[in-house]
Structure formats: structure tokens, C-alpha cells
Short mmCIF file of C-alpha atoms in Angstrom, two decimals:
data_model
loop_
_atom_site.label_atom_id
_atom_site.label_comp_id
_atom_site.label_asym_id
_atom_site.label_seq_id
_atom_site.Cartn_x
_atom_site.Cartn_y
_atom_site.Cartn_z
CA MET A 15 75.38 12.71 192.19
CA ASN A 16 78.00 13.57 194.66
CA TRP A 17 78.55 17.27 195.29
CA LEU A 18 81.71 18.26 197.19
CA ILE A 19 82.49 21.58 198.83
CA ILE A 20 86.07 22.01 199.91
CA SER A 21 86.72 24.39 202.81
CA GLY A 22 90.14 25.55 201.53
CA THR A 23 91.90 26.20 204.83
CA ASN A 24 92.88 24.31 207.94
CA ARG A 25 92.39 27.30 210.18
CA PRO A 26 90.25 26.41 213.19
CA GLN A 27 86.81 28.12 213.40
CA SER A 28 87.37 29.72 209.99
CA ASN A 29 84.98 31.95 208.06
CA THR A 30 85.69 29.72 205.15
CA LEU A 31 84.15 26.68 206.87
CA LYS A 32 81.18 28.76 207.86
CA VAL A 33 80.60 29.89 204.35
CA SER A 34 81.15 26.37 203.04
CA ASN A 35 78.45 24.99 205.33
CA HIS A 36 76.02 27.70 204.31
CA LEU A 37 76.66 26.93 200.63
CA ALA A 38 76.03 23.26 201.37
CA GLY A 39 72.66 24.11 202.66
CA LEU A 40 71.75 26.39 199.68
CA LEU A 41 72.96 23.54 197.35
CA LYS A 42 70.81 20.99 199.14
CA THR A 43 67.81 23.28 199.04
CA ASN A 44 68.16 23.71 195.15
CA LEU A 45 68.81 20.12 194.19
CA ARG A 46 65.84 18.32 192.53
CA ASP A 47 66.74 14.99 193.89
CA GLN A 48 67.01 15.17 197.64
CA ASN A 49 68.88 11.83 197.69
CA GLU A 50 71.90 13.57 196.01
CA ASN A 51 74.86 13.70 198.35
CA VAL A 52 76.30 17.10 199.41
CA ALA A 53 79.46 16.97 201.60
CA VAL A 54 81.79 19.63 202.95
CA LEU A 55 85.48 18.54 203.07
CA ASP A 56 87.29 20.39 205.97
CA LEU A 57 90.99 20.62 205.38
CA GLN A 58 91.25 21.16 209.19
CA ASN A 59 90.83 17.40 209.45
CA LEU A 60 93.71 16.46 207.12
CA PRO A 61 95.88 13.73 208.86
CA LEU A 62 99.19 14.93 210.07
CA GLU A 63 100.97 12.07 208.23
CA ILE A 64 100.15 13.64 204.94
CA PHE A 65 102.68 16.38 205.67
CA ALA A 66 105.63 14.04 205.91
CA PRO A 67 108.03 14.27 203.07
CA SER A 68 107.50 10.58 202.39
CA ALA A 69 103.78 11.25 201.62
CA TYR A 70 104.70 12.38 198.08
CA ALA A 71 105.83 8.91 197.23
CA SER A 72 103.40 6.96 199.36
CA LYS A 73 100.15 8.42 200.63
CA PRO A 74 99.21 7.35 204.16
CA SER A 75 95.98 5.35 204.44
CA SER A 76 94.64 8.03 206.73
CA PHE A 77 94.37 10.27 203.62
CA ASP A 78 92.17 7.72 201.65
CA SER A 79 88.90 9.30 202.65
CA PHE A 80 90.02 12.69 201.40
CA ARG A 81 91.21 11.23 198.11
CA GLU A 82 88.06 9.27 197.74
CA ALA A 83 85.87 12.18 198.40
CA VAL A 84 87.40 14.10 195.39
CA LEU A 85 87.59 11.08 193.20
CA LYS A 86 83.88 10.26 193.74
CA ALA A 87 82.82 13.81 193.29
CA ASP A 88 80.63 14.71 190.33
CA ALA A 89 81.10 18.47 191.03
CA VAL A 90 83.34 20.39 193.33
CA ILE A 91 83.01 23.89 194.84
CA SER A 92 86.21 25.32 196.36
CA VAL A 93 85.71 28.11 199.03
CA LEU A 94 88.96 29.91 199.27
CA PRO A 95 90.36 32.58 201.65
CA GLU A 96 93.31 34.70 200.44
CA TYR A 97 96.55 34.24 202.35
CA ASN A 98 99.53 36.34 201.17
CA GLY A 99 97.97 37.17 197.77
CA SER A 100 97.02 33.44 196.86
CA ALA A 101 95.28 30.44 198.28
CA PRO A 102 96.25 28.87 201.52
CA GLY A 103 99.28 26.62 201.25
CA VAL A 104 97.43 23.72 202.69
CA PHE A 105 94.91 23.87 199.82
CA LYS A 106 97.62 23.78 197.19
CA TYR A 107 99.28 20.96 199.10
CA PHE A 108 96.03 19.09 199.30
CA LEU A 109 95.83 19.38 195.48
CA ASP A 110 99.41 18.08 195.11
CA MET A 111 98.49 14.99 197.20
CA LEU A 112 95.55 14.07 194.94
CA PRO A 113 96.14 11.49 192.05
CA PHE A 114 97.10 13.07 188.78
CA PRO A 115 95.52 13.34 186.20
CA GLN A 116 92.30 11.56 187.31
CA SER A 117 91.23 13.79 190.14
CA LEU A 118 89.37 16.89 188.93
CA GLN A 119 89.63 15.89 185.30
CA LYS A 120 86.46 16.78 183.45
CA ILE A 121 84.76 17.61 186.74
CA PRO A 122 82.64 20.81 186.91
CA CYS A 123 84.22 23.13 189.47
CA ALA A 124 83.17 26.49 190.96
CA PHE A 125 84.96 28.90 193.22
CA VAL A 126 83.92 31.26 196.03
CA GLY A 127 86.50 33.63 197.55
CA LEU A 128 86.58 35.50 200.77
CA SER A 129 88.95 37.77 202.50
CA SER A 130 89.17 40.42 205.22
CA GLY A 131 90.34 42.84 202.47
CA ARG A 132 88.46 44.63 199.75
CA PHE A 133 88.84 42.16 196.94
CA GLY A 134 87.34 39.09 198.39
CA SER A 135 90.11 36.53 197.51
CA LEU A 136 90.18 37.48 193.81
CA ARG A 137 93.88 36.49 193.43
CA SER A 138 93.50 33.13 195.13
CA VAL A 139 90.38 32.19 193.11
CA GLU A 140 92.11 33.19 189.79
CA HIS A 141 95.29 31.31 190.75
CA MET A 142 93.36 28.14 191.62
CA GLN A 143 91.35 28.45 188.42
CA GLN A 144 94.58 28.24 186.50
CA ILE A 145 95.61 25.13 188.51
CA PHE A 146 92.22 23.45 188.03
CA GLY A 147 92.28 24.31 184.32
CA TYR A 148 95.61 22.64 184.18
CA ARG A 149 94.08 19.60 185.78
CA ASN A 150 91.43 19.65 183.00
CA ALA A 151 88.48 20.63 185.25
CA PHE A 152 85.46 22.25 183.71
CA ILE A 153 85.51 25.81 185.26
CA PHE A 154 82.15 27.32 186.06
CA PRO A 155 82.56 30.94 184.88
CA GLU A 156 80.55 32.69 187.72
CA ARG A 157 82.51 33.38 190.82
CA ILE A 158 81.64 34.97 194.14
CA PHE A 159 83.95 37.23 196.00
CA ILE A 160 83.11 38.20 199.57
CA PRO A 161 85.10 41.15 200.86
CA ALA A 162 85.43 42.18 204.48
CA VAL A 163 84.25 38.71 205.46
CA ASP A 164 84.54 39.40 209.16
CA LYS A 165 81.70 42.00 208.82
CA SER A 166 79.88 40.46 205.82
CA ILE A 167 78.61 37.16 207.33
CA ASP A 168 77.03 36.03 210.44
CA GLU A 169 78.11 33.21 212.87
CA ASN A 170 76.62 30.59 210.58
CA GLY A 171 78.27 31.86 207.39
CA LYS A 172 75.11 33.46 206.04
CA PRO A 173 75.78 36.81 204.24
CA LYS A 174 74.37 39.87 206.07
CA GLU A 175 73.78 41.61 202.77
CA ASP A 176 70.91 40.39 200.57
CA PHE A 177 72.91 41.00 197.53
CA ILE A 178 75.65 38.44 198.46
CA GLN A 179 73.04 36.00 199.56
CA GLN A 180 71.27 36.34 196.21
CA LEU A 181 74.56 35.91 194.35
CA MET A 182 75.09 32.58 196.28
CA GLU A 183 71.62 31.36 195.53
CA GLN A 184 71.96 32.27 191.85
CA MET A 185 75.39 30.58 191.69
CA MET A 186 74.07 27.35 193.17
CA ILE A 187 71.25 27.23 190.70
CA GLY A 188 73.55 28.03 187.85
CA PHE A 189 76.19 25.56 188.99
CA ILE A 190 73.60 22.77 189.25
CA LEU A 191 72.47 23.45 185.67
CA PHE A 192 76.17 23.66 184.44
CA THR A 193 76.90 20.34 186.19
CA ARG A 194 73.90 18.55 184.90
CA SER A 195 74.63 19.70 181.34
CA LEU A 196 78.19 18.31 181.59
CA ARG A 197 77.42 15.10 183.54
CA LYS A 198 74.55 13.82 181.40
CA PRO A 199 74.76 10.00 181.08
CA SER A 200 76.07 9.00 177.64
#
């Protein structure tokens, strides 16, 4: 199976990427089959050509690896900061550039939010759950919100509080079970 974690911002040296990488490690640890693929998609690496107005009509070939990563994913975890009360514009734009309806359709998806404020990106996660629902994704009901992220994680994205670390571990186990139950071969 292909597990994809999307780091939902293009901000350099972001806490979002740190948390995404930490989650990737937890996911790998909890997978039964160590041959399964876990990848982190960093929106910081999006090609500049994708932002040209002409990209709506014709996607540049430099975007192919991003599109293919999502289309080949058997499960997706989106890690989202909160910008201006919602998800970063680059994340929404990235979704707009993906093929519709086939990307995310009937794919198990989970969400982790983080913010410098007290609510841990609740708004951005709920907003993206609406959009993913519109795209017919299977939404994992458990979410994690990391408030005061600057003080809550170390330089590697690992939570300083055992409680948040336990939530992450439980979420990865639950999401694996959720995904396996939905992706059983027919």
C-alpha cells in the first residue's frame, strides 16, 4: 500500500513539515508490512509553473510527480496549519490542480491540525474535511489538533507532551485499521 502524508504549506522550515515527518515515522513503525511505502509530499517543492493561469487548462509536466503521488495513494494524511482562519491557500490550490473526480475519491483520509493559537487549526481541518467530503474521500473521524505548536513540538516535530504523542500513536494505529477495512481486495 502507498501511504501519503501531505505537508499542507509551502512555508520554508515549517512546523507542519516537521510534524509530517514525525507522523511518517510513527506510521512506518505501526505498519505490519515494512515493504509498504510511506511518503511525505512537501508543498514547498511545488513547481513554480503550476501557479501560471494557464495551469488550470494544461498542467505542466513538472507537476506530474505530485499528481501521481496522490493518484497512487491508498491513504492520505493531511497536516494543516491555520492561516487566516482556514487552510493555507497553497494547499487549496494544490487540491484544485488535482484531477477531478478521481483524486481522493474513495480514499481514506485523515487530518492533523497545528497552529500557534489555542485551537490547533480546528477551522482549517474542518474546512478541508468539507472539501475532501465533496471529493468523495472516506474521512477518518479522529483528528488531532496541536495548539501553541511553537512550544508543543521539538526540532524534529515530536510532541513535548506525552498526551499529544499518545494521540498521534493512537491515530496512526486507528487510521491503519480504518484504511485496511476500506481497502480490502474485492
